[in-house]
Coordinates of C-alpha atoms and ligand atoms in Angstrom, one line a residue:
M1 CA -14.3 -23.3 5.0
K2 CA -14.0 -20.0 6.9
K3 CA -11.3 -19.4 9.5
F4 CA -10.4 -16.5 11.8
L5 CA -6.8 -15.8 10.8
S6 CA -4.1 -13.2 11.1
A7 CA -2.5 -12.2 7.7
N8 CA 0.6 -14.1 8.8
E9 CA -1.5 -17.3 9.3
A10 CA -3.4 -16.6 6.0
V11 CA -0.1 -16.4 4.1
A12 CA 0.9 -19.8 5.5
H13 CA -2.4 -21.4 4.5
A14 CA -2.2 -20.0 1.0
A15 CA 1.4 -21.2 0.6
A16 CA 0.2 -24.7 1.5
Q17 CA -2.7 -24.5 -0.9
A18 CA -0.5 -23.2 -3.7
G19 CA 1.7 -26.3 -3.3
C20 CA 4.7 -24.4 -2.0
V21 CA 7.6 -26.9 -1.5
V22 CA 10.3 -24.9 0.2
A23 CA 10.0 -22.2 2.9
S24 CA 13.1 -20.5 4.4
A25 CA 13.0 -17.5 6.6
Y26 CA 14.8 -15.7 9.5
P27 CA 12.6 -14.5 12.4
G28 CA 11.8 -10.8 12.9
T29 CA 8.7 -9.1 14.2
P30 CA 6.1 -8.8 12.7
S31 CA 6.9 -11.6 10.2
T32 CA 7.9 -14.5 12.5
E33 CA 4.6 -16.3 12.7
I34 CA 4.5 -16.8 8.9
L35 CA 7.2 -19.6 9.0
E36 CA 6.0 -20.9 12.4
N37 CA 2.5 -21.5 10.8
I38 CA 4.0 -22.9 7.5
A39 CA 5.8 -25.4 9.8
K40 CA 2.3 -26.8 10.6
F41 CA 2.2 -28.0 6.9
K42 CA 5.6 -29.7 7.2
D43 CA 4.3 -32.9 5.5
T44 CA 4.2 -30.9 2.2
I45 CA 6.5 -27.9 2.8
R46 CA 10.1 -28.2 3.7
C47 CA 10.6 -25.3 6.0
E48 CA 13.6 -24.1 7.9
W49 CA 15.0 -21.2 9.8
A50 CA 18.0 -19.9 7.9
V51 CA 20.8 -18.2 9.8
N52 CA 19.9 -14.9 8.2
E53 CA 17.7 -13.3 5.5
K54 CA 20.3 -13.5 2.8
V55 CA 20.6 -17.2 3.2
A56 CA 16.8 -17.6 3.4
V57 CA 16.4 -15.8 0.1
E58 CA 19.2 -17.7 -1.5
T59 CA 17.6 -21.0 -0.4
A60 CA 14.3 -20.0 -1.8
V61 CA 16.0 -18.9 -5.0
G62 CA 17.7 -22.3 -5.3
A63 CA 14.4 -24.0 -4.8
S64 CA 12.7 -21.8 -7.5
M65 CA 15.6 -22.5 -9.9
A66 CA 15.0 -26.2 -9.4
G67 CA 11.4 -25.7 -10.4
A68 CA 9.7 -25.7 -7.0
R69 CA 7.4 -23.1 -5.6
A70 CA 9.2 -21.3 -2.8
I71 CA 8.4 -18.7 -0.1
T72 CA 10.6 -16.6 2.1
A73 CA 9.6 -14.1 4.8
M74 CA 11.3 -11.5 6.9
K75 CA 10.8 -8.2 8.7
H76 CA 11.5 -5.1 6.6
V77 CA 15.1 -4.6 7.7
G78 CA 15.7 -8.2 6.9
L79 CA 15.2 -7.3 3.3
N80 CA 18.3 -5.0 3.5
V81 CA 20.3 -8.1 4.3
A82 CA 18.8 -10.0 1.4
M83 CA 18.9 -7.3 -1.2
D84 CA 22.1 -8.7 -2.9
P85 CA 20.6 -12.0 -4.1
L86 CA 17.2 -10.4 -4.8
M87 CA 18.7 -7.7 -7.1
T88 CA 20.2 -10.3 -9.3
F89 CA 17.5 -12.9 -9.1
T90 CA 15.2 -10.3 -10.4
Y91 CA 17.3 -10.3 -13.6
V92 CA 17.6 -14.1 -13.8
G93 CA 14.0 -14.7 -12.9
P94 CA 12.3 -17.6 -11.1
L95 CA 11.3 -20.9 -12.6
G96 CA 9.1 -22.2 -9.8
G97 CA 6.9 -19.4 -8.2
F98 CA 9.0 -17.2 -5.8
V99 CA 7.3 -15.2 -3.1
L100 CA 9.0 -12.9 -0.7
V101 CA 7.0 -11.6 2.2
S102 CA 8.3 -8.3 3.6
A103 CA 6.5 -7.4 6.9
D104 CA 7.1 -3.7 7.4
D105 CA 6.7 -2.0 10.8
P106 CA 5.1 1.5 10.4
G107 CA 5.3 3.2 13.8
M108 CA 8.3 1.1 14.8
H109 CA 6.4 -1.1 17.3
S110 CA 9.5 -3.4 17.4
S111 CA 12.0 -2.0 15.0
Q112 CA 14.9 0.4 14.7
N113 CA 13.5 2.2 11.6
E114 CA 10.3 2.2 9.6
Q115 CA 11.6 1.9 6.0
D116 CA 8.9 1.5 3.4
N117 CA 9.9 -1.6 1.4
R118 CA 7.6 -0.8 -1.5
N119 CA 10.6 1.3 -2.6
L120 CA 12.8 -1.7 -2.5
A121 CA 10.3 -3.7 -4.5
K122 CA 10.3 -1.0 -7.2
F123 CA 14.1 -0.8 -7.0
A124 CA 14.3 -4.6 -7.6
R125 CA 11.7 -4.4 -10.4
A126 CA 9.7 -7.0 -8.5
L127 CA 5.9 -7.4 -8.7
L128 CA 4.4 -5.9 -5.5
L129 CA 1.2 -6.9 -3.8
E130 CA -0.2 -5.0 -0.8
P131 CA -3.0 -6.8 1.1
A132 CA -5.4 -4.8 3.2
D133 CA -6.6 -7.6 5.4
S134 CA -6.2 -11.4 6.0
Q135 CA -8.5 -12.4 3.2
E136 CA -6.4 -10.4 0.7
A137 CA -3.2 -11.8 2.2
Y138 CA -4.6 -15.2 1.5
D139 CA -5.9 -14.4 -2.0
M140 CA -2.8 -12.5 -3.0
T141 CA -0.3 -15.1 -1.8
L142 CA -2.2 -17.8 -3.8
K143 CA -2.1 -15.6 -6.9
A144 CA 1.5 -14.5 -6.3
F145 CA 2.9 -18.0 -7.1
E146 CA 1.1 -18.0 -10.4
L147 CA 2.1 -14.4 -11.3
S148 CA 5.7 -15.2 -10.4
E149 CA 5.7 -18.2 -12.8
K150 CA 3.8 -16.3 -15.5
F151 CA 6.1 -13.3 -15.6
Q152 CA 9.2 -15.0 -14.2
V153 CA 9.5 -12.3 -11.6
P154 CA 10.0 -12.4 -7.8
V155 CA 6.7 -11.3 -6.2
I156 CA 7.0 -9.3 -3.0
L157 CA 4.0 -9.4 -0.7
R158 CA 4.2 -6.3 1.6
L159 CA 2.5 -6.8 5.0
T160 CA 2.6 -4.4 7.9
T161 CA 2.4 -4.9 11.6
R162 CA -1.3 -4.1 11.6
T163 CA -2.2 -6.6 8.9
S164 CA 0.3 -9.2 10.0
H165 CA -1.1 -9.3 13.5
S166 CA -4.8 -8.5 13.3
A167 CA -7.2 -11.4 12.5
S168 CA -10.3 -11.5 10.4
L169 CA -12.4 -14.1 8.7
V170 CA -10.8 -15.8 5.7
E171 CA -12.7 -17.9 3.2
L172 CA -10.3 -20.7 2.5
G173 CA -11.0 -22.8 -0.5
D174 CA -11.4 -26.6 0.2
F175 CA -7.9 -27.8 -0.2
K176 CA -5.7 -30.7 0.8
P177 CA -2.1 -29.5 0.9
A178 CA 0.0 -31.1 -1.8
P179 CA 3.3 -30.0 -3.4
H180 CA 2.9 -28.3 -6.7
P181 CA 4.6 -30.5 -9.4
L182 CA 8.2 -29.4 -10.0
L183 CA 8.6 -27.5 -13.3
P184 CA 11.3 -29.3 -15.3
Y185 CA 14.8 -28.1 -14.5
K186 CA 17.2 -27.7 -17.4
K187 CA 20.7 -26.4 -17.1
N188 CA 20.7 -22.9 -18.7
I189 CA 23.7 -20.8 -18.1
A190 CA 22.4 -17.9 -20.3
K191 CA 19.6 -17.6 -17.8
N192 CA 21.1 -18.5 -14.5
I193 CA 24.6 -17.1 -14.8
P194 CA 24.3 -13.4 -15.4
V195 CA 27.8 -12.6 -16.5
P196 CA 27.7 -9.2 -18.3
M197 CA 27.0 -10.6 -21.8
F198 CA 23.9 -12.4 -20.5
A199 CA 23.0 -9.8 -17.8
R200 CA 22.7 -7.0 -20.4
Q201 CA 19.9 -9.0 -22.2
H202 CA 18.3 -9.7 -18.8
R203 CA 18.1 -6.0 -18.2
V204 CA 16.3 -5.5 -21.4
N205 CA 14.0 -8.4 -20.6
A206 CA 13.2 -6.9 -17.2
Q207 CA 12.1 -3.8 -18.9
K208 CA 9.7 -5.6 -21.2
R209 CA 8.5 -7.7 -18.3
T210 CA 7.6 -4.6 -16.4
E211 CA 5.5 -3.3 -19.4
A212 CA 3.7 -6.7 -19.6
M213 CA 3.1 -6.7 -15.9
E214 CA 1.7 -3.2 -16.0
K215 CA -0.8 -4.2 -18.6
E216 CA -2.0 -7.0 -16.4
A217 CA -2.0 -4.8 -13.3
N218 CA -4.5 -2.6 -15.1
R219 CA -6.9 -5.5 -15.3
S220 CA -6.1 -7.2 -12.0
K221 CA -9.0 -7.7 -9.6
F222 CA -6.6 -6.5 -6.8
N223 CA -7.0 -3.0 -8.2
K224 CA -10.6 -1.8 -8.1
V225 CA -12.8 1.2 -7.8
V226 CA -14.9 1.1 -4.6
K227 CA -18.0 3.2 -4.7
P228 CA -19.8 4.5 -1.6
A229 CA -22.1 1.8 -0.2
K230 CA -25.8 2.0 -1.0
G231 CA -27.6 4.4 1.3
V232 CA -24.5 6.3 2.3
K233 CA -25.3 10.0 2.2
V234 CA -22.6 11.9 0.2
S235 CA -21.6 15.0 2.0
A236 CA -21.9 18.1 -0.3
K237 CA -18.2 18.9 0.3
A238 CA -17.2 15.3 -0.6
K239 CA -18.8 15.4 -4.1
G240 CA -16.2 14.9 -6.8
L241 CA -13.5 13.8 -4.4
G242 CA -11.7 10.6 -5.4
I243 CA -9.1 8.8 -3.2
I244 CA -6.3 6.5 -4.3
T245 CA -5.1 4.3 -1.5
S246 CA -3.6 0.9 -0.8
A247 CA -3.0 -1.7 2.0
V248 CA -4.4 -1.0 5.5
A249 CA -4.7 2.7 4.7
Y250 CA -7.7 1.6 2.6
Q251 CA -9.5 0.5 5.8
Y252 CA -9.1 3.9 7.4
V253 CA -10.1 5.7 4.2
R254 CA -13.2 3.6 3.9
E255 CA -14.2 4.4 7.5
I256 CA -13.6 8.2 7.4
F257 CA -14.5 8.8 3.7
P258 CA -17.4 6.4 3.2
D259 CA -19.0 8.8 0.7
C260 CA -16.1 9.1 -1.7
Q261 CA -15.0 7.1 -4.7
I262 CA -11.9 5.1 -3.9
L263 CA -9.4 3.5 -6.2
K264 CA -8.1 0.7 -4.0
L265 CA -4.8 -0.6 -5.2
G266 CA -3.5 -4.0 -4.2
W267 CA -1.0 -4.5 -7.0
T268 CA 1.2 -1.5 -6.7
N269 CA 4.3 -2.3 -8.7
P270 CA 4.3 -1.7 -11.5
L271 CA 1.7 0.9 -11.0
P272 CA -1.4 0.4 -13.1
K273 CA -1.1 3.8 -14.8
A274 CA -4.0 3.5 -17.2
L275 CA -6.3 2.7 -14.4
V276 CA -5.0 5.5 -12.3
S277 CA -5.4 8.0 -15.2
K278 CA -9.0 6.8 -15.9
F279 CA -9.9 7.2 -12.2
A280 CA -8.2 10.6 -11.9
K281 CA -10.3 11.8 -14.9
S282 CA -13.5 10.5 -13.4
V283 CA -13.2 12.7 -10.3
K284 CA -12.8 16.4 -9.8
K285 CA -10.2 16.3 -7.0
L286 CA -7.8 13.6 -6.2
L287 CA -6.3 12.6 -2.9
V288 CA -3.7 9.9 -2.2
V289 CA -3.6 8.2 1.2
E290 CA -0.9 5.7 1.9
E291 CA 1.1 4.5 4.8
L292 CA 4.7 5.8 5.1
D293 CA 6.5 7.1 2.0
P294 CA 4.6 8.9 -0.9
F295 CA 5.3 5.9 -3.0
L296 CA 2.1 6.1 -5.1
E297 CA 1.7 9.8 -4.8
E298 CA 5.1 10.6 -6.4
Q299 CA 4.5 8.3 -9.3
I300 CA 1.0 9.7 -9.8
K301 CA 2.3 13.3 -9.8
A302 CA 5.0 12.2 -12.2
M303 CA 2.2 11.2 -14.6
G304 CA 1.2 14.9 -14.6
I305 CA -1.9 14.3 -12.5
K306 CA -2.8 16.9 -9.8
V307 CA -3.0 15.5 -6.3
L308 CA -4.5 17.5 -3.4
A309 CA -1.8 18.9 -1.1
H310 CA -2.5 18.9 2.7
K311 CA -0.8 19.9 5.8
T312 CA -1.9 17.0 7.9
E313 CA 1.2 14.9 8.1
L314 CA 0.7 11.3 6.9
N315 CA 4.0 10.0 5.6
M316 CA 5.5 9.1 8.9
H317 CA 4.5 6.6 11.6
E318 CA 1.5 4.3 11.6
L319 CA -1.8 5.6 10.2
N320 CA -5.0 5.3 12.1
A321 CA -8.6 6.5 11.8
D322 CA -7.9 9.6 13.9
R323 CA -5.2 10.8 11.6
I324 CA -7.4 10.3 8.6
Q325 CA -10.2 12.1 10.3
N326 CA -7.9 15.0 10.8
L327 CA -7.1 14.9 7.1
R328 CA -10.8 15.1 6.3
H329 CA -11.2 17.9 8.7
E330 CA -8.5 19.8 6.9
I331 CA -9.6 19.1 3.4
L332 CA -13.4 19.0 3.6
G333 CA -14.1 20.7 7.0
D334 CA -17.2 18.6 7.5
V335 CA -16.0 16.6 10.5
P336 CA -14.4 17.8 13.7
K337 CA -10.8 17.2 14.5
A338 CA -10.2 13.8 16.2
K339 CA -10.1 13.9 19.9
V340 CA -6.7 12.5 21.0
A341 CA -7.1 10.6 24.3
K342 CA -4.5 11.7 26.8
P343 CA -2.8 9.3 29.1
V344 CA -4.0 9.4 32.7
E345 CA -1.7 11.6 34.6
G346 CA 0.2 10.4 37.6
L347 CA 0.5 6.8 36.5
P348 CA 4.0 5.4 36.9
T349 CA 5.7 4.6 33.6
R350 CA 6.8 1.1 33.0
P351 CA 9.9 1.0 30.8
P352 CA 10.8 -2.3 29.2
V353 CA 13.3 -4.3 31.3
L354 CA 15.2 -7.5 31.1
C355 CA 13.3 -10.3 32.8
A356 CA 14.1 -11.2 36.4
G357 CA 17.1 -13.5 36.4
C358 CA 18.1 -12.7 32.8
G359 CA 21.8 -13.6 32.3
H360 CA 22.3 -10.5 30.2
R361 CA 21.9 -8.3 33.3
G362 CA 25.2 -9.3 35.0
V363 CA 27.3 -8.6 31.9
F364 CA 25.9 -5.0 31.6
Y365 CA 26.3 -4.4 35.3
V366 CA 30.0 -5.3 35.0
L367 CA 30.5 -3.4 31.8
H368 CA 29.0 -0.3 33.4
K369 CA 31.3 -0.8 36.4
L370 CA 34.3 -1.1 34.2
G371 CA 33.5 2.1 32.4
A372 CA 33.5 0.5 28.9
T373 CA 32.2 2.1 25.8
V374 CA 29.8 -0.6 24.6
T375 CA 28.8 -1.0 21.0
G376 CA 25.5 -3.0 21.1
D377 CA 23.5 -5.1 18.8
I378 CA 19.9 -6.2 18.3
G379 CA 18.2 -8.6 20.8
C380 CA 16.8 -8.6 24.3
Y381 CA 20.1 -7.3 25.4
T382 CA 19.5 -3.9 23.7
L383 CA 17.7 -3.2 27.0
G384 CA 21.1 -3.0 28.6
A385 CA 21.1 0.6 27.3
F386 CA 18.6 1.9 29.8
P387 CA 19.1 2.9 33.4
P388 CA 20.1 1.7 35.9
L389 CA 22.3 -0.6 33.7
D390 CA 23.1 2.2 31.3
A391 CA 25.7 0.2 29.6
M392 CA 25.4 0.6 25.8
D393 CA 26.5 3.3 23.5
S394 CA 25.2 2.3 20.1
T395 CA 22.9 -0.1 18.2
I396 CA 22.7 0.1 14.5
C397 CA 21.6 -3.2 12.9
M398 CA 22.1 -6.9 13.4
G399 CA 25.8 -7.8 13.6
A400 CA 27.0 -4.2 13.6
S401 CA 28.4 -4.2 17.1
I402 CA 31.8 -5.7 16.2
G403 CA 32.4 -3.5 13.2
N404 CA 31.3 -0.5 15.2
A405 CA 33.8 -1.3 18.0
A406 CA 36.6 -1.9 15.4
G407 CA 35.8 1.5 13.8
M408 CA 35.9 3.2 17.2
R409 CA 39.2 1.7 18.0
K410 CA 40.6 2.5 14.5
A411 CA 39.4 6.1 14.9
G412 CA 41.6 6.3 18.0
L413 CA 38.9 6.3 20.7
K414 CA 40.6 5.7 24.0
G415 CA 39.6 3.6 26.9
R416 CA 37.9 0.2 27.2
I417 CA 35.7 -0.7 24.2
C418 CA 33.5 -3.8 24.0
A419 CA 31.2 -5.2 21.4
V420 CA 28.1 -7.1 22.7
L421 CA 25.8 -9.4 20.7
G422 CA 23.6 -12.4 21.2
D423 CA 24.1 -16.0 19.9
S424 CA 21.5 -15.7 17.1
T425 CA 22.9 -12.4 16.0
F426 CA 26.4 -13.9 16.1
F427 CA 25.3 -16.6 13.7
H428 CA 23.3 -14.1 11.6
S429 CA 26.1 -11.6 10.9
G430 CA 28.6 -11.6 13.7
I431 CA 31.0 -14.2 12.4
T432 CA 32.2 -11.9 9.6
G433 CA 32.7 -9.1 12.1
I434 CA 35.1 -11.1 14.4
L435 CA 37.0 -12.4 11.4
S436 CA 37.5 -8.9 10.0
A437 CA 38.7 -7.5 13.4
L438 CA 41.2 -10.4 13.7
Y439 CA 42.4 -10.1 10.1
N440 CA 43.0 -6.4 10.6
G441 CA 44.7 -6.7 13.9
T442 CA 42.0 -4.6 15.7
P443 CA 42.0 -5.3 19.4
V444 CA 38.3 -5.7 19.9
T445 CA 36.7 -7.5 22.8
T446 CA 33.5 -9.2 21.7
V447 CA 31.1 -10.6 24.2
V448 CA 28.6 -13.1 22.9
L449 CA 25.6 -13.3 25.3
D450 CA 25.0 -16.9 24.7
N451 CA 21.5 -17.8 26.0
R452 CA 21.0 -20.6 23.4
I453 CA 17.9 -19.2 21.8
T454 CA 16.7 -16.3 19.6
A455 CA 14.9 -14.8 22.5
M456 CA 13.7 -11.4 21.4
T457 CA 11.5 -12.6 18.5
G458 CA 9.8 -15.3 20.6
H459 CA 12.4 -18.0 21.2
Q460 CA 13.2 -19.5 17.9
D461 CA 15.9 -22.2 17.4
N462 CA 19.2 -21.4 15.8
P463 CA 22.4 -23.4 15.0
G464 CA 23.4 -23.3 18.7
T465 CA 20.2 -24.9 20.1
G466 CA 20.5 -28.4 18.6
K467 CA 17.0 -28.4 17.2
T468 CA 15.5 -27.4 13.8
L469 CA 12.2 -25.5 13.2
A470 CA 10.6 -28.9 12.6
G471 CA 11.8 -30.1 16.0
D472 CA 14.3 -32.5 14.6
P473 CA 17.7 -32.8 16.2
A474 CA 20.5 -30.8 14.7
P475 CA 24.3 -30.4 15.2
V476 CA 25.1 -27.9 18.0
T477 CA 27.5 -25.3 16.7
E478 CA 29.8 -23.9 19.5
I479 CA 30.6 -20.2 19.2
G480 CA 34.0 -20.7 20.7
D481 CA 34.9 -23.3 18.1
I482 CA 34.0 -20.8 15.4
A483 CA 36.2 -18.2 17.0
K484 CA 39.1 -20.6 17.4
A485 CA 38.7 -21.7 13.8
C486 CA 38.9 -18.1 12.7
G487 CA 42.2 -17.8 14.5
Y488 CA 41.3 -16.3 17.8
K489 CA 43.8 -17.2 20.5
N490 CA 41.8 -15.6 23.4
V491 CA 38.5 -17.5 23.6
V492 CA 36.9 -17.7 27.1
K493 CA 33.6 -19.0 28.3
V494 CA 32.3 -17.5 31.6
S495 CA 29.0 -18.0 33.4
A496 CA 26.9 -14.9 32.8
D497 CA 25.7 -15.1 36.4
D498 CA 29.2 -15.0 37.8
L499 CA 29.9 -11.3 38.3
G500 CA 33.4 -11.7 39.7
G501 CA 34.4 -14.0 36.8
L502 CA 33.0 -11.6 34.3
E503 CA 34.8 -8.6 35.8
K504 CA 38.1 -10.4 35.8
T505 CA 37.8 -11.7 32.3
L506 CA 36.4 -8.5 30.7
S507 CA 38.9 -6.2 32.3
T508 CA 41.8 -8.5 31.3
A509 CA 40.4 -8.8 27.7
M510 CA 39.7 -5.1 27.2
D511 CA 43.1 -4.0 28.7
S512 CA 45.1 -6.6 26.7
G513 CA 45.4 -4.8 23.4
E514 CA 44.4 -8.1 21.6
P515 CA 41.2 -9.4 20.0
W516 CA 39.2 -11.5 22.5
L517 CA 36.0 -13.5 22.2
V518 CA 34.2 -13.9 25.5
I519 CA 31.2 -16.2 25.7
A520 CA 28.9 -15.2 28.6
Y521 CA 26.7 -18.2 29.0
A522 CA 23.4 -18.5 30.8
P523 CA 20.2 -20.0 29.3
C524 CA 17.3 -17.6 28.7
R525 CA 15.3 -18.1 31.9
I526 CA 12.0 -17.9 30.0
A527 CA 12.9 -20.3 27.1
A528 CA 14.5 -22.8 29.5
K529 CA 11.6 -22.4 31.9
L530 CA 13.9 -21.6 34.7
T531 CA 11.7 -18.8 36.2
K532 CA 10.9 -20.9 39.3
E533 CA 14.3 -22.6 39.4
G534 CA 15.4 -20.8 42.6
L535 CA 14.5 -18.1 45.0
C536 CA 16.5 -15.5 46.9
E537 CA 15.4 -13.6 50.0
V538 CA 16.7 -10.5 51.8
D539 CA 17.4 -10.7 55.5
S540 CA 16.0 -7.4 56.8
A541 CA 18.2 -7.6 59.9
K542 CA 21.3 -7.4 57.6
C543 CA 20.0 -5.1 54.9
K544 CA 21.6 -1.6 55.3
A545 CA 19.5 0.0 52.6
C546 CA 22.7 0.9 50.7
G547 CA 21.0 0.8 47.3
A548 CA 23.8 -1.2 45.6
C549 CA 21.6 -4.0 44.5
F550 CA 19.0 -1.7 42.9
K551 CA 21.7 -0.8 40.4
M552 CA 21.1 -4.1 38.7
G553 CA 17.5 -3.1 37.8
C554 CA 16.0 -6.5 38.4
P555 CA 12.2 -6.3 38.3
A556 CA 11.9 -8.8 41.1
M557 CA 13.4 -6.1 43.5
T558 CA 11.1 -3.8 45.3
R559 CA 11.5 -1.0 47.8
G560 CA 10.9 -2.1 51.4
K561 CA 11.1 -0.2 54.6
E562 CA 12.6 3.3 54.6
I563 CA 15.2 3.0 57.4
R564 CA 16.8 6.5 56.8
P565 CA 15.3 9.4 54.9
G566 CA 15.4 8.3 51.3
A567 CA 17.1 4.9 52.0
F568 CA 15.0 1.9 51.4
Q569 CA 15.7 -1.7 52.2
M570 CA 15.4 -4.1 49.3
V571 CA 12.6 -6.7 49.3
I572 CA 12.5 -9.6 46.7
D573 CA 9.2 -10.4 45.1
A574 CA 9.0 -14.2 45.4
N575 CA 6.6 -14.4 42.5
Q576 CA 9.2 -12.9 40.1
C577 CA 12.6 -13.9 41.5
A578 CA 14.4 -16.7 39.5
G579 CA 17.1 -17.2 42.0
C580 CA 20.0 -16.2 39.7
K581 CA 22.0 -15.0 42.7
Q582 CA 23.4 -12.0 40.8
C583 CA 22.1 -9.5 43.3
G584 CA 23.6 -11.5 46.2
Q585 CA 27.1 -10.9 44.7
V586 CA 26.8 -7.1 44.9
C587 CA 25.5 -7.0 48.5
K588 CA 28.5 -6.3 50.7
F589 CA 26.5 -7.0 53.8
G590 CA 25.6 -10.6 52.9
A591 CA 21.9 -9.7 53.2
I592 CA 20.8 -11.7 50.2
K593 CA 20.6 -15.5 50.5
R594 CA 19.3 -18.1 48.1
I595 CA 16.5 -20.0 50.0
R596 CA 15.5 -22.5 47.3
Ligands
TPP1 C1 18.0 -7.9 9.9 C2 17.2 -8.2 11.0 N1 16.6 -9.4 11.1 C3 15.8 -9.7 12.1 C4 15.6 -8.9 13.1 C5 14.7 -9.2 14.3 N2 15.5 -9.6 15.5 C6 15.7 -8.7 16.5 S1 16.7 -9.2 17.6 C7 16.8 -10.7 16.9 C8 17.7 -11.8 17.4 C9 17.9 -11.9 18.8 O1 18.5 -13.0 19.2 P1 19.9 -13.1 20.0 O2 20.9 -12.3 19.2 O3 20.2 -14.5 20.3 O4 19.6 -12.3 21.3 P2 18.5 -12.5 22.5 O5 17.2 -11.8 22.1 O6 18.3 -14.0 22.6 O7 19.1 -11.9 23.7 C10 16.1 -10.7 15.7 C11 16.0 -11.9 14.9 C12 16.2 -7.6 13.0 N3 16.1 -6.7 14.0 N4 17.0 -7.3 12.0
SF4_2 S1 18.3 -13.4 42.6 FE1 18.2 -11.2 42.6 S2 18.8 -10.6 40.6 FE2 18.3 -12.7 40.5 S3 16.1 -12.8 39.9 FE3 16.2 -12.8 42.2 S4 16.1 -10.7 42.8 FE4 16.6 -10.7 40.6
SF4_3 S1 13.3 -13.4 27.3 FE1 15.2 -14.4 28.0 S2 16.9 -13.3 27.1 FE2 15.0 -12.0 26.9 S3 15.1 -10.7 28.7 FE3 13.9 -12.5 29.2 S4 15.3 -13.9 30.2 FE4 16.5 -12.4 29.1
SF4_4 S1 22.8 -4.4 48.5 FE1 22.3 -5.5 50.3 S2 22.3 -4.0 52.0 FE2 22.3 -2.9 50.1 S3 20.1 -2.5 49.7 FE3 20.6 -4.4 48.7 S4 20.2 -6.0 50.1 FE4 20.2 -4.2 51.3

């Protein structure tokens, strides 16, 4: 059976076919659809959104220890959160096959950095597979469970945005999803409790395991020499040039260097050194093309193999065929430089904005008005950093807002300071932050923008939504209850659409010299399907074109009539307005009315 699948979907199908029993993940672009598609096989795979990547990995580790095949998936930065269990599980080793999908984001389409997690796979002494398309994502995932059991090693499957999100035909074997039989669990403290006396032996075993894996990598069908296709004319300058490449970079190399010998690597840690040496000897000149860090190149050079140097910069941002053409232009000089299409001049730019009626908008409007230094976090609300809201000073990683605010306060920064994060981020890694601030007596005001969904990654459920990934009812965890249980005395819930209430609460909190937790509540308009809930209108007879409402930056607001030079009345686009009434609260002239 053939299906048109993205690599994320292909991984899900392969997990089902491999008889995976447990799947646990935390959403993050470009990995999110892996678990969402695994959930379609919920009759055979128990799948769940964990509250963060560390818990997701720990859940999969537990399942593997119990003898079940398990998979976990995350975006690249998620692996930073999960490194602690991984770094020790790699010593202990799986029983049931354990596969961790890391979806990296070269070019930072939707991330704060573009770290190359192949380095983390090597660091963790894990087995690393790098598919170049959906078929390989499928084949490698299937094989990954076997390899994990054979070598008792965590297997990391490294996808990237391009592979995760582009679709191609996948030949799926005929299969009926069925759980793989559990491998028998036996209590074994020497294996599963790495106190130093056991861990030292694990370390030695990990070394031996790496050597055994390398031998198999040299024979693996995922590492192969690809010769020019029949009938392809070899350019005189390309004769004798060999290229080592992996993952999606292979697709660009194949397109731009169709007349060269290619060593296409799919199993890249441990590096199949014998195969690399043999290939290097078979060619006159060797080039390495890979996306992001010189992960392969540095190891190949360390083997004493000469690799062609080039000025064309490749180890940063996402690769594409144009960049590889420029490389060929530099090295062989038999193709022109790629023409870079320029954007059409004069078109207005369209910066990303919070949706019309988004509850986050009012909070940032008020924080800006109060002149607060705002340590931000990761979610839709990061958009509060941009004009006209202009109300965020920092964003580092999920959960960092509270620690950042505490650090600023401890450093002696004067004035109002406020940490802002979303509900999913609070559950992910905010709880420890508020606890630490309270314990250390740091007067931090934390605002949780509680829209009851993990919005930015496409509206996934979380412990506050009352629903699991499978759609079953779940207990609703109240953020205020957590704060109170931590010992917070000042816990207040305000409507995020009530600008007056927000201003009063936030100024009191920030000026109090005490730790506060403020919950600004408004459901995400998109997730709760409230985009047509109401409608506001501007009375042009009353609008004085003062411009105050434009400072909210709602995309439903447009410029109307110019009644004085440079002064425009505001007009509300009825197709976009969600009727949140936030703008009406800033108009001193009473010109904005809710009409529905
Ligand atoms: C460690 C890590 N995991 C996952 C992500 C992907 N991600 C970005 S924002 C976000 C959560 C946003 O949800 P929430 O905090 O509720 O804010 P909202 O988008 O709903 O406003 C996630 C999971 C990430 N950036 N970092
Ligand atoms: S009421 Fe005002 S702020 Fe709210 S969506 Fe409509 S135009 Fe935007
Ligand atoms: S998706 Fe929801 S939380 Fe995100 S900007 Fe839109 S309304 Fe706000
Ligand atoms: S705040 Fe009121 S008066 Fe000023 S531009 Fe907006 S609608 Fe017109």
